[in-house]
C-alpha atoms as a printed R data frame, in Angstrom:
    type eleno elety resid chain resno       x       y       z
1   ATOM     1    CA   UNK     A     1  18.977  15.319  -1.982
2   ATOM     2    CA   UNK     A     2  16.363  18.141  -0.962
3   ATOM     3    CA   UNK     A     3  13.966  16.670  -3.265
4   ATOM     4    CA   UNK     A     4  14.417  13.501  -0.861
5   ATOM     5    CA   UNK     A     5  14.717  15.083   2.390
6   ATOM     6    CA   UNK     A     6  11.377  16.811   1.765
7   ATOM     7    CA   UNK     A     7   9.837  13.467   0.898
8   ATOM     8    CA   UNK     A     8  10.920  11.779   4.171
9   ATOM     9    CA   UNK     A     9   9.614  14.720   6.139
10  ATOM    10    CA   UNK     A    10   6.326  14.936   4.390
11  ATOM    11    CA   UNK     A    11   5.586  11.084   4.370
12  ATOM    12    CA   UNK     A    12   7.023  11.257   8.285
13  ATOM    13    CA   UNK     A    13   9.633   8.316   7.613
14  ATOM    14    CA   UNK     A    14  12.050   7.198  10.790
15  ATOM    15    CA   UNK     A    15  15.373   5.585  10.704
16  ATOM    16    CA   UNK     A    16  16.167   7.167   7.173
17  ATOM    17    CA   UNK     A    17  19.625   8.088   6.484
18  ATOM    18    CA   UNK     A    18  20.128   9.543   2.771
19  ATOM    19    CA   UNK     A    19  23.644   8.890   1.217
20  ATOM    20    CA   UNK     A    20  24.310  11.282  -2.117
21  ATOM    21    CA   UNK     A    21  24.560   8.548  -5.347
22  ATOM    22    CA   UNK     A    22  26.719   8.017  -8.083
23  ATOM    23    CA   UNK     A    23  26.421   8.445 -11.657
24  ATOM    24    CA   UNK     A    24  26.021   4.553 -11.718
25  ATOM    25    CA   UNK     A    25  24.175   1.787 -10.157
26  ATOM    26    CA   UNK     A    26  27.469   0.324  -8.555
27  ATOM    27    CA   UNK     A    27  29.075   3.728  -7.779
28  ATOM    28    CA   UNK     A    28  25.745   4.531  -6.105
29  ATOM    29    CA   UNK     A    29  25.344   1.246  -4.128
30  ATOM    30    CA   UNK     A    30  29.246   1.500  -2.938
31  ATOM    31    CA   UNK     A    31  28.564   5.477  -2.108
32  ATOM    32    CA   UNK     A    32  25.964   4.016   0.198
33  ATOM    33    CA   UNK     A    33  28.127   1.094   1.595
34  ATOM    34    CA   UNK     A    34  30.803   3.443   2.307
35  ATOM    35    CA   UNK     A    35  28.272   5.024   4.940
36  ATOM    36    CA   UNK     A    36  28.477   2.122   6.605
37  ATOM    37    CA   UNK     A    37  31.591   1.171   6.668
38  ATOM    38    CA   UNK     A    38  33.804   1.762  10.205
39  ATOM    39    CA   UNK     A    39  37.245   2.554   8.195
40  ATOM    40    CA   UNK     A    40  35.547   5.879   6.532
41  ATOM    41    CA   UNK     A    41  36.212   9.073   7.984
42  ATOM    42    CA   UNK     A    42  33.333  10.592   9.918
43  ATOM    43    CA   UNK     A    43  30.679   7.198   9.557
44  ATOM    44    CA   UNK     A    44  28.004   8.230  11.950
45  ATOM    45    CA   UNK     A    45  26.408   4.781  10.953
46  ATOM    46    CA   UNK     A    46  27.374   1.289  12.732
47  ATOM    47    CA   UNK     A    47  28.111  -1.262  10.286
48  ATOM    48    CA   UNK     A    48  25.735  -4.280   9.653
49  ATOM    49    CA   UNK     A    49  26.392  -7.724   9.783
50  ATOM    50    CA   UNK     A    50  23.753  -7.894   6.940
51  ATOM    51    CA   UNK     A    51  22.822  -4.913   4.106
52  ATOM    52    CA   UNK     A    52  20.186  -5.573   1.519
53  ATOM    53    CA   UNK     A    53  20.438  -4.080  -1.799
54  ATOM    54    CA   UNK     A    54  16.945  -2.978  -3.063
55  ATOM    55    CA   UNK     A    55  15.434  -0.939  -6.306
56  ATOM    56    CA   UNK     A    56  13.295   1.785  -5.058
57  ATOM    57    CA   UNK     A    57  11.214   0.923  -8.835
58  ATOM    58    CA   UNK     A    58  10.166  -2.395  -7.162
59  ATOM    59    CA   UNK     A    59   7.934  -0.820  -4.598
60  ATOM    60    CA   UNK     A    60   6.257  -4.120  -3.534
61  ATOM    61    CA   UNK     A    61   8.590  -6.267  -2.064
62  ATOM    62    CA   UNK     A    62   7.101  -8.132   0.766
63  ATOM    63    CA   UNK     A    63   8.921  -8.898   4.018
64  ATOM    64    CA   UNK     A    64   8.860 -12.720   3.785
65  ATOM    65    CA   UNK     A    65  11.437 -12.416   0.775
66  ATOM    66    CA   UNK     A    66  13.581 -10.075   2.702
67  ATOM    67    CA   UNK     A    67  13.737 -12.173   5.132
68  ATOM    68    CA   UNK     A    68  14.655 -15.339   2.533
69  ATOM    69    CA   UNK     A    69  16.996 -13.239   1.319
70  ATOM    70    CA   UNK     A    70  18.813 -12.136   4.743
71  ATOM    71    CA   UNK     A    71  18.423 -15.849   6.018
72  ATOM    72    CA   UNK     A    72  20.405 -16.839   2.956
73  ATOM    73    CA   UNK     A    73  22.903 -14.230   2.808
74  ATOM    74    CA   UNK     A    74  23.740 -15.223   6.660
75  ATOM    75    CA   UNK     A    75  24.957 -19.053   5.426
76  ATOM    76    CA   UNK     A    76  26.355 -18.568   2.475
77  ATOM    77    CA   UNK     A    77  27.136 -14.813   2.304
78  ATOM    78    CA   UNK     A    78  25.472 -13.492  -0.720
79  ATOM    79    CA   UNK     A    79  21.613 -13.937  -1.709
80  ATOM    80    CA   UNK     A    80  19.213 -12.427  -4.687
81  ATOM    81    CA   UNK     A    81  15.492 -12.958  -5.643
82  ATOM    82    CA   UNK     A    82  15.038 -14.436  -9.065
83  ATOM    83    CA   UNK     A    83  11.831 -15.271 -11.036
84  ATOM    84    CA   UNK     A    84  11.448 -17.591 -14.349
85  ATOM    85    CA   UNK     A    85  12.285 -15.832 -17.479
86  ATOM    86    CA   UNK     A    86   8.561 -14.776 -19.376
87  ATOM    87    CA   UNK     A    87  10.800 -14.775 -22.997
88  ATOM    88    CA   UNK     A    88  13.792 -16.143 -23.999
89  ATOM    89    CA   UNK     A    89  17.359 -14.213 -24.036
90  ATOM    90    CA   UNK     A    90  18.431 -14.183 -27.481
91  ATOM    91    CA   UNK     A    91  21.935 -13.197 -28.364
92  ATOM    92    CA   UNK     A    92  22.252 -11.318 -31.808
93  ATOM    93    CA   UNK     A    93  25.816 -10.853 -34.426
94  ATOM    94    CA   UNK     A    94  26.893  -7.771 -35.376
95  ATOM    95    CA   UNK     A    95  24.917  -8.015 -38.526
96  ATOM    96    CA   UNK     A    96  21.756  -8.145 -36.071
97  ATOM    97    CA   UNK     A    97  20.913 -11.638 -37.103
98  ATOM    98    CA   UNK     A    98  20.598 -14.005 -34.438
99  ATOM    99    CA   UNK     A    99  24.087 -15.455 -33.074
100 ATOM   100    CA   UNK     A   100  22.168 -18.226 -30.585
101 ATOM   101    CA   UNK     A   101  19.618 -18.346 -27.982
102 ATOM   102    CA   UNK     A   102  19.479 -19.251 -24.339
103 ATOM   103    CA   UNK     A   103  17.624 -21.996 -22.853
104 ATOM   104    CA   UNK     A   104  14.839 -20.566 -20.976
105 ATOM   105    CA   UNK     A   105  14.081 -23.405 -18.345
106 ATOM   106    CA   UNK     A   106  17.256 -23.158 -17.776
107 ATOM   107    CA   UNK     A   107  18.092 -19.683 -16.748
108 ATOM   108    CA   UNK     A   108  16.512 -17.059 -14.442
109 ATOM   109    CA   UNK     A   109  16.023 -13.884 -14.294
110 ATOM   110    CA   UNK     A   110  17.624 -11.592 -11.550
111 ATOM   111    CA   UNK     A   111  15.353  -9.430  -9.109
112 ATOM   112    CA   UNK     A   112  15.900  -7.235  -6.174
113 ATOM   113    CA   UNK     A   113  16.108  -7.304  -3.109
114 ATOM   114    CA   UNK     A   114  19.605  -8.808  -2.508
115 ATOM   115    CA   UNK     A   115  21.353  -9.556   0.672
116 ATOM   116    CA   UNK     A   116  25.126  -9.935   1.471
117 ATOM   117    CA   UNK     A   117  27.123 -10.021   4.792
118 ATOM   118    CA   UNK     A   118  28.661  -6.432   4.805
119 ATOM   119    CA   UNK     A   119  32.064  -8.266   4.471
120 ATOM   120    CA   UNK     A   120  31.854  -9.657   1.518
121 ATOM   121    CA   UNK     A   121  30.012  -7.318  -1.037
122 ATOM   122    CA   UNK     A   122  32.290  -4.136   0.652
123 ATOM   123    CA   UNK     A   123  35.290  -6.080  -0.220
124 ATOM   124    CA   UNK     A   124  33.627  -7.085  -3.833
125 ATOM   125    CA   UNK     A   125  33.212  -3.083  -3.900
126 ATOM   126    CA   UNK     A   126  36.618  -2.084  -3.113
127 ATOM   127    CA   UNK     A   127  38.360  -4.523  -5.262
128 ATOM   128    CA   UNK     A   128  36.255  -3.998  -8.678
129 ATOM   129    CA   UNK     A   129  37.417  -2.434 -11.667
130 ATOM   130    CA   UNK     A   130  36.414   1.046 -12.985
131 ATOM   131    CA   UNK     A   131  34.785  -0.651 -16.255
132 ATOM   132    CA   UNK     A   132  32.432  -2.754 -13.569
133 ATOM   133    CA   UNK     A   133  31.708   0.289 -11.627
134 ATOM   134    CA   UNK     A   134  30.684   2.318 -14.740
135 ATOM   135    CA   UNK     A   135  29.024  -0.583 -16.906
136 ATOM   136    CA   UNK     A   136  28.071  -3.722 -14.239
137 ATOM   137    CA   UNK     A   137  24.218  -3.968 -12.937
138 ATOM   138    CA   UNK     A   138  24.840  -7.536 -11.140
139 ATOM   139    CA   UNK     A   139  25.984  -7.127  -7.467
140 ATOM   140    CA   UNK     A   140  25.576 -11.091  -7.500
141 ATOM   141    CA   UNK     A   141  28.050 -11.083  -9.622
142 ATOM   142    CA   UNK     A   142  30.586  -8.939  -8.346
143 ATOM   143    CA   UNK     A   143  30.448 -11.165  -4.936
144 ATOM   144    CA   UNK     A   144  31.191 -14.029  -6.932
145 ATOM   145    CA   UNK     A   145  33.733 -12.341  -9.099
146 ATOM   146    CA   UNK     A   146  35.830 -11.081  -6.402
147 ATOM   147    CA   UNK     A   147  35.095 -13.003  -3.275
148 ATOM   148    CA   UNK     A   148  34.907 -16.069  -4.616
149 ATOM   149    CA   UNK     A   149  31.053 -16.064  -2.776
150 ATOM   150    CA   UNK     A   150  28.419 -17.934  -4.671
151 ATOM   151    CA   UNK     A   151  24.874 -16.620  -4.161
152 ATOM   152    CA   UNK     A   152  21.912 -18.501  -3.233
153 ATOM   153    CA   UNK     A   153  18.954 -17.748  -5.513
154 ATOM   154    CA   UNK     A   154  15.844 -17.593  -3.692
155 ATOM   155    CA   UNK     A   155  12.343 -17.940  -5.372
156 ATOM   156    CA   UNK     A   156  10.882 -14.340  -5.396
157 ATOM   157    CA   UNK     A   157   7.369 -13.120  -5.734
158 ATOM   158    CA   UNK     A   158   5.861 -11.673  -9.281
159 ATOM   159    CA   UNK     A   159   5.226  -7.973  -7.684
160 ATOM   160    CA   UNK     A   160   8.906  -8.027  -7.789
161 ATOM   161    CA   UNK     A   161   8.387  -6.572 -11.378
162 ATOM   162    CA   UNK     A   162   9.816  -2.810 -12.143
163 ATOM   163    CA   UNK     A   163   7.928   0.526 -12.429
164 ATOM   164    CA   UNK     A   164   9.584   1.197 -16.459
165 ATOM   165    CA   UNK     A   165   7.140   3.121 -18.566
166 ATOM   166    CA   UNK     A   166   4.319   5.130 -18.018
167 ATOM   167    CA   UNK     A   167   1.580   2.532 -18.428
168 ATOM   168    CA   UNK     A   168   3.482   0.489 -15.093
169 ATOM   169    CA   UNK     A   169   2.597   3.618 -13.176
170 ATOM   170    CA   UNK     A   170  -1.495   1.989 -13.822
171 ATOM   171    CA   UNK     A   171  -0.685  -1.252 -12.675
172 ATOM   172    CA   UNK     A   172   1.329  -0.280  -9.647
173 ATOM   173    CA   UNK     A   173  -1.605   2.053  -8.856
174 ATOM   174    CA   UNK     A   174  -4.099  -0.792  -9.076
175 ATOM   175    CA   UNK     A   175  -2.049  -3.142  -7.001
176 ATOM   176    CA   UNK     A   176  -1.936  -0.143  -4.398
177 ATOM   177    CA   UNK     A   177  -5.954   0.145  -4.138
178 ATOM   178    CA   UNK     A   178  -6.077  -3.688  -4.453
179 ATOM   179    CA   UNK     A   179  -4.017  -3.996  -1.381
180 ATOM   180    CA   UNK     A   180  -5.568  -1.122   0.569
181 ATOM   181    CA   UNK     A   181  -8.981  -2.378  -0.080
182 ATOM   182    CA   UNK     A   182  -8.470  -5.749   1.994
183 ATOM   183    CA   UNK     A   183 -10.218  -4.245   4.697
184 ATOM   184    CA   UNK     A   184 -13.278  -2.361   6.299
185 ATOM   185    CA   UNK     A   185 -14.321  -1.204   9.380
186 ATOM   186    CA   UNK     A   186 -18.113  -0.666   9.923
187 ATOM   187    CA   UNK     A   187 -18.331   2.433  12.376
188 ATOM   188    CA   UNK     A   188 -21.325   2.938  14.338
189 ATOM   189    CA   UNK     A   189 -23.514   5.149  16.943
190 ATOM   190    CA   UNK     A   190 -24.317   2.390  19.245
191 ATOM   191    CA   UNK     A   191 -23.079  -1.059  20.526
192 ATOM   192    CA   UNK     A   192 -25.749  -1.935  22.170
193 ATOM   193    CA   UNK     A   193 -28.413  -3.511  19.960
194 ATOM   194    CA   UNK     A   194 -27.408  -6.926  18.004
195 ATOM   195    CA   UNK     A   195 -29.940  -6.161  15.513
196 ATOM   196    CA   UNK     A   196 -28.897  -2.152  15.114
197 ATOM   197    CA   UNK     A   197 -29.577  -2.065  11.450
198 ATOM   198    CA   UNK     A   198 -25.746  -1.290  11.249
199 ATOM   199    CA   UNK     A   199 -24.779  -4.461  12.638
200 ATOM   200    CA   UNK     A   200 -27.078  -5.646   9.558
201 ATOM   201    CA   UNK     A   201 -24.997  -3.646   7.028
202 ATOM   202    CA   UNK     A   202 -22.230  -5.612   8.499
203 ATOM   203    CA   UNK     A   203 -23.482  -8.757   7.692
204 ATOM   204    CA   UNK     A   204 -24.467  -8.003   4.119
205 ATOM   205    CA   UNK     A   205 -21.444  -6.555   3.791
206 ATOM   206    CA   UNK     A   206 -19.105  -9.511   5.009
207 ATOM   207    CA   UNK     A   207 -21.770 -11.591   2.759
208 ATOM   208    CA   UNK     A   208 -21.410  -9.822  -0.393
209 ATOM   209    CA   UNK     A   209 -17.602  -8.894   0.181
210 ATOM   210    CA   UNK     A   210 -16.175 -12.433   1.402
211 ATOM   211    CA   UNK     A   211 -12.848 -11.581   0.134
212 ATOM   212    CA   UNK     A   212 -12.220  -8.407   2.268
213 ATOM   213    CA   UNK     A   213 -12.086  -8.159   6.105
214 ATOM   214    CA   UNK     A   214 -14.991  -6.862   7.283
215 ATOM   215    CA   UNK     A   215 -14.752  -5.532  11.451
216 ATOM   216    CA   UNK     A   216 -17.304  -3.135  13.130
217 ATOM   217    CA   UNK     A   217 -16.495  -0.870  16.482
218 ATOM   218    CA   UNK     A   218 -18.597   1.931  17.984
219 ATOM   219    CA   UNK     A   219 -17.607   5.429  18.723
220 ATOM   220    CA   UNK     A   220 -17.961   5.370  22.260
221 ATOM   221    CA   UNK     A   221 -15.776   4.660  25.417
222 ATOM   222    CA   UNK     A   222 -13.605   7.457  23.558
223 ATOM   223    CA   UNK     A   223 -13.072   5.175  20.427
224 ATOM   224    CA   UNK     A   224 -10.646   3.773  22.120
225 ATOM   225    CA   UNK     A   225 -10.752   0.468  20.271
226 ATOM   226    CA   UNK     A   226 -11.480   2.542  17.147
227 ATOM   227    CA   UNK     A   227  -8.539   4.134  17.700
228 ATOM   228    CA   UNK     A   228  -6.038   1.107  17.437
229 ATOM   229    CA   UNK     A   229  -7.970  -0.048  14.108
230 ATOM   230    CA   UNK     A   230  -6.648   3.396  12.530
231 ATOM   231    CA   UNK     A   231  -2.987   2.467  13.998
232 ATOM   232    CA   UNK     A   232  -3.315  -0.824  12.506
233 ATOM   233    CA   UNK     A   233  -4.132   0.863   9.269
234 ATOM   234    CA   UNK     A   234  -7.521   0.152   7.826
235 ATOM   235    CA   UNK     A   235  -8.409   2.499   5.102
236 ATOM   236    CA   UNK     A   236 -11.671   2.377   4.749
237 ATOM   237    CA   UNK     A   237 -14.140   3.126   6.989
238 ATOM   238    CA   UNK     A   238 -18.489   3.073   6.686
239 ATOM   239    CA   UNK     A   239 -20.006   5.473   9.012
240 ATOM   240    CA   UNK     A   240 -23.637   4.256  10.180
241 ATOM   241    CA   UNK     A   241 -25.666   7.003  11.413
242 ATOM   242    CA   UNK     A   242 -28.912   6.000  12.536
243 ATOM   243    CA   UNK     A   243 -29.357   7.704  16.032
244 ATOM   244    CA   UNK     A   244 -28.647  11.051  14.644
245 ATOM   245    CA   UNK     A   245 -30.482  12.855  10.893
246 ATOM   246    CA   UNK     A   246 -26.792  14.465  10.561
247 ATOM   247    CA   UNK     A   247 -23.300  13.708   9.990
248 ATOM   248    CA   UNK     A   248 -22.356  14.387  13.655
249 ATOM   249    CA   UNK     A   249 -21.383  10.547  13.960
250 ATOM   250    CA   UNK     A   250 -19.099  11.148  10.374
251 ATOM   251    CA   UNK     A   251 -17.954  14.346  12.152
252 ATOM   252    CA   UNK     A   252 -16.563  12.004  14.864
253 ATOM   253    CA   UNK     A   253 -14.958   9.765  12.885
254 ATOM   254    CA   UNK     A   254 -13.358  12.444  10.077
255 ATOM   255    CA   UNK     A   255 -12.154  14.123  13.359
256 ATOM   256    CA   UNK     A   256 -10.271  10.992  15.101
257 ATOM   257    CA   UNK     A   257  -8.651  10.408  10.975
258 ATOM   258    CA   UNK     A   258  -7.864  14.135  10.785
259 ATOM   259    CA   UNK     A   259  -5.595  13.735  14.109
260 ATOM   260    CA   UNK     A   260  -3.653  10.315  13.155
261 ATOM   261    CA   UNK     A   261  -1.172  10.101  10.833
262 ATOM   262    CA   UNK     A   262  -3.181   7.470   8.408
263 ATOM   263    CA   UNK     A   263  -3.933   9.621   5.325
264 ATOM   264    CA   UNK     A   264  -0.495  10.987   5.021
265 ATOM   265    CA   UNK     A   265   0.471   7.731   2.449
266 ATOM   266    CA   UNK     A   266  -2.872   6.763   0.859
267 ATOM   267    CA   UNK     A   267  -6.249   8.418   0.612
268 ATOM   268    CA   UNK     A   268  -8.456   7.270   3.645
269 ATOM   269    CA   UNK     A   269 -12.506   6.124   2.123
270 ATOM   270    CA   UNK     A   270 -15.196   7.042   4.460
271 ATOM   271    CA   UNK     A   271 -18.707   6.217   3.180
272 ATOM   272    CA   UNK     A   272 -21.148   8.316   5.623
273 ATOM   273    CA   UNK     A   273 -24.227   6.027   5.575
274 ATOM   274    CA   UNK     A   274 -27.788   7.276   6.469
275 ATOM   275    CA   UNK     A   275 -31.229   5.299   6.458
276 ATOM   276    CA   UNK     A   276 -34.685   6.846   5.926
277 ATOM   277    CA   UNK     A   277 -38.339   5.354   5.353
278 ATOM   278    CA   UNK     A   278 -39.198   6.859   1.973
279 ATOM   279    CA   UNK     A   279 -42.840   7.000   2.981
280 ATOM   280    CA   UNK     A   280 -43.109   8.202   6.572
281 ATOM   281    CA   UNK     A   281 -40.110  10.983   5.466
282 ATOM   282    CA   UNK     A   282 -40.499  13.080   2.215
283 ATOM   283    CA   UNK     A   283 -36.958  12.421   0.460
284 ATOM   284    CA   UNK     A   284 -36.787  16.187  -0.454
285 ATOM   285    CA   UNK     A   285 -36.439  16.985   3.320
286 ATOM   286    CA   UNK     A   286 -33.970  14.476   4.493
287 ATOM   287    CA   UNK     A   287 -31.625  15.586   1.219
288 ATOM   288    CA   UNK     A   288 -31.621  19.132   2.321
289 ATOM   289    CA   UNK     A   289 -30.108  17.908   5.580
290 ATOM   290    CA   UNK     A   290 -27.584  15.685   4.254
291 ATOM   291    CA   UNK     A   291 -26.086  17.812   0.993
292 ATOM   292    CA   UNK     A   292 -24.146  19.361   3.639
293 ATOM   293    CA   UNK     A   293 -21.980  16.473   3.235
294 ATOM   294    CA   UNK     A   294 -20.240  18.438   0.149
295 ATOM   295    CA   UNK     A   295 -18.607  21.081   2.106
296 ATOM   296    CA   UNK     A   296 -17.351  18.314   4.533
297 ATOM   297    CA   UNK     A   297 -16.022  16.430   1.556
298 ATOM   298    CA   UNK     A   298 -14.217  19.899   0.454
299 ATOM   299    CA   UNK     A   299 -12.751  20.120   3.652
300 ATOM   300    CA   UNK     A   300 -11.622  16.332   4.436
301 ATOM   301    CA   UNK     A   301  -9.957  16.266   0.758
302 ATOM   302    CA   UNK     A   302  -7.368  18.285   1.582
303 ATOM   303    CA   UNK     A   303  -6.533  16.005   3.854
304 ATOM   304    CA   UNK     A   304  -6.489  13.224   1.315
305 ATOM   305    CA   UNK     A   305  -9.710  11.691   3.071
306 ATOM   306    CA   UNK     A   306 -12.342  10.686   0.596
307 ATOM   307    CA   UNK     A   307 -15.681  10.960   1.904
308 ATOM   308    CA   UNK     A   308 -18.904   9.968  -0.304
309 ATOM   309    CA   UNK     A   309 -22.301  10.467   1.249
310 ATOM   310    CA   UNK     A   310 -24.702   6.802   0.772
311 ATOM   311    CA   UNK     A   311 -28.921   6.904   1.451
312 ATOM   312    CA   UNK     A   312 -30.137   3.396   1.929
313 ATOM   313    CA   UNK     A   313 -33.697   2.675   1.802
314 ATOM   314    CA   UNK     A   314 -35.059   1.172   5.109
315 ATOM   315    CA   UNK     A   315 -38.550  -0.129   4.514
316 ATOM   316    CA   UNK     A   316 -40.259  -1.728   7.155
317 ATOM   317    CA   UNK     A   317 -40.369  -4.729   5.284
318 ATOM   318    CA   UNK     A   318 -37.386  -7.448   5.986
319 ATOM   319    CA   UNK     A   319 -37.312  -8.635   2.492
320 ATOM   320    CA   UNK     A   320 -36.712  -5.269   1.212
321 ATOM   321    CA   UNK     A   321 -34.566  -4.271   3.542
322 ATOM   322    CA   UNK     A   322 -32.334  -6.507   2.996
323 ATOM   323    CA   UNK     A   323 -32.319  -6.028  -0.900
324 ATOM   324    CA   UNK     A   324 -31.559  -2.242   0.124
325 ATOM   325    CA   UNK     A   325 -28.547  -3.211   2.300
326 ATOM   326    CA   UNK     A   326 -27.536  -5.263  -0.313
327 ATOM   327    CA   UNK     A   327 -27.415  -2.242  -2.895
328 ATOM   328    CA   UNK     A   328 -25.766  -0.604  -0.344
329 ATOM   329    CA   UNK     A   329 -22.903  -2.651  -0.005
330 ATOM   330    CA   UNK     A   330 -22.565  -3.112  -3.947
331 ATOM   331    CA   UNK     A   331 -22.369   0.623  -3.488
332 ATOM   332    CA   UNK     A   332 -20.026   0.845  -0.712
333 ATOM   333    CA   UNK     A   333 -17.408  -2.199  -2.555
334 ATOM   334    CA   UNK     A   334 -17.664   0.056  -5.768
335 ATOM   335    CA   UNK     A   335 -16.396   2.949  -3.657
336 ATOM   336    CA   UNK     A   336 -13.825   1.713  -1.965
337 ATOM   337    CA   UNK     A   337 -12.221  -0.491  -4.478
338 ATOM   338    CA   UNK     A   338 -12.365   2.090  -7.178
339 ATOM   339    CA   UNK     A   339 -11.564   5.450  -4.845
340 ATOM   340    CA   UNK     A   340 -13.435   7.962  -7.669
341 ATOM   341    CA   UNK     A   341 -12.340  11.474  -6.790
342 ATOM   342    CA   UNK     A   342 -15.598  12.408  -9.021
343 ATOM   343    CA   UNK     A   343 -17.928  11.304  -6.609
344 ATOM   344    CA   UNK     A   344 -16.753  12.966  -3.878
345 ATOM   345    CA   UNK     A   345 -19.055  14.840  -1.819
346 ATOM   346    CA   UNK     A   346 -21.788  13.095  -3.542
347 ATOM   347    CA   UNK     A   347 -24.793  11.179  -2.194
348 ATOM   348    CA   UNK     A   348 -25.621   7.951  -3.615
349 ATOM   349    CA   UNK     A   349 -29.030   6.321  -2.705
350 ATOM   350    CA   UNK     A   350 -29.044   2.577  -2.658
């Protein structure tokens, strides 16, 4: 219970009530319906007309089937996600050879989340035996068992899969950086000028990237706008600095991150991006200025921001130019989609 109170306070949570569990599935899920319930002594909770039943190993359940599932439960009081079986259930003797097999188009297998009205599934609760409490894992089942309430199976998603073994723990991670990836906002020191080579960067970037979301917004008026892209919760963020030799644009920006709430779940990717003529300004001296990036990079980490430092190439030429933008934003994709703690504090050159 500590464990999980210091969870919700770190990750800022609302509305979370925690409920001590069982030694079971069921006892646990009727521990928690108990809280609910009006006829328990000292319920500071008001009962639903709907509860969903969820595993806390299926972390990416998406709204849209919770709300399937609620709709359902609602008409015909008791509703579960189910997905087609990937091998078929096979039912061995004692001996351990096979007894018979089931048919697999013809049987499903049962996911979370489920939804009941209160009513039923609390009386399913109270009525069942101490064998279903200690061995049962189908709340369906108990619904139908003791309330006579058939469930409605509704079609559920495949990230309804669980987090089992160790090697799940990589794929869930993946889906997270997948999913936090889906966007980028191109930051920048002026709004003025259409043809700002950030605004180009944008367009390279939207070209090259036409699967992600790619939005731009300037730092002035107070970053107001800026400001509500955060709350929406974009992730990743490409700082232009072109006005300026130094990171006091990126300064801006790590500043404004620093004082939301957005890193506190996932790490926040801010490439700081800087442009220099090769041949009107020795490399050598524009490097000096920008390795400070590293001790930013220390600093920002802590606050599970991921900065990486980016030197594009601006020629004079427009050909080249854009060849450098485009390196750029193969750069910047790479970045953000992969999230390498080993590069950061480093600065590419595109």
């Amino acid at each position: 219970m500590e464990v999980m109170k210091s969870i919700i306070q770190k990750y800022q949570h609302k509305r979370i009530s925690l409920v001590e569990a069982g030694v079971t599935r069921h006892r646990s899920i009727f521990n928690g319906l108990k809280a609910l319930a009006e006829d328990q002594i000292n319920s500071k909770l008001s009962k639903p007309e709907v509860v969903i039943i969820h595993d806390a190993v299926r972390p990416f359940v998406e709204e849209g089937v919770l709300l399937k599932v609620v709709t359902a439960a609602k008409e015909h009081g008791a509703a579960g996600a189910i997905r087609p079986l990937v091998s078929t259930v096979v039912s061995p003797s004692a001996d351990g050879c096979l007894d018979y097999s089931l048919e697999r188009a013809r049987h499903r297998a049962s996911e979370m989340p489920q939804a009941f009205l209160f009513d039923v599934i609390y009386e399913a609760y109270q009525q069942c035996s101490d064998y279903d409490l200690e061995f049962g894992t189908e709340c369906l089942q108990l619904a139908l068992k003791y309330c006579c309430t058939k469930a409605k199976l509704v079609e559920g998603s495949p990230d309804l899969w669980k987090v089992t073994y160790k090697r799940d723990l990589y794929a869930a991670e993946s889906i997270i950086k997948e999913r936090i990836s889906q966007e980028i906002c191109v930051v920048m020191d002026t709004e003025e000028d259409n043809k700002h080579v950030g605004h180009l960067l944008e367009e390279v970037l939207k070209s090259e990237l036409n699967h992600v979301k790619v939005t731009s917004e300037a730092l002035g008026h107070a970053g107001r706008h800026l400001q509500q892209i955060i709350l929406d919760q974009c992730y990743n963020f490409v700082c232009v600095n072109v006005t300026t030799s130094d990171f006091q644009e990126t300064q801006k920006l790590l500043s404004m991150l620093e004082e939301s709430s957005l890193c506190i779940l996932y790490p926040v990717v801010v490439v700081s991006v800087h442009f220099l003529d090769f041949k009107l300004v020795p490399p050598s001296q524009k490097m000096e200025n920008l390795m400070q990036i590293r001790e930013f990079a220390k600093e920002v980490k802590e606050r599970n921001i991921l900065l990486y430092g980016l030197l594009i190439s601006y020629p004079q030429d427009d050909q080249k130019l854009q060849e450098s933008l485009r390196q750029g934003a193969i750069i910047i994709a790479s970045l953000i989609k992969e999230r390498n703690s080993g590069l950061i504090g480093q600065l590419l050159i595109a």
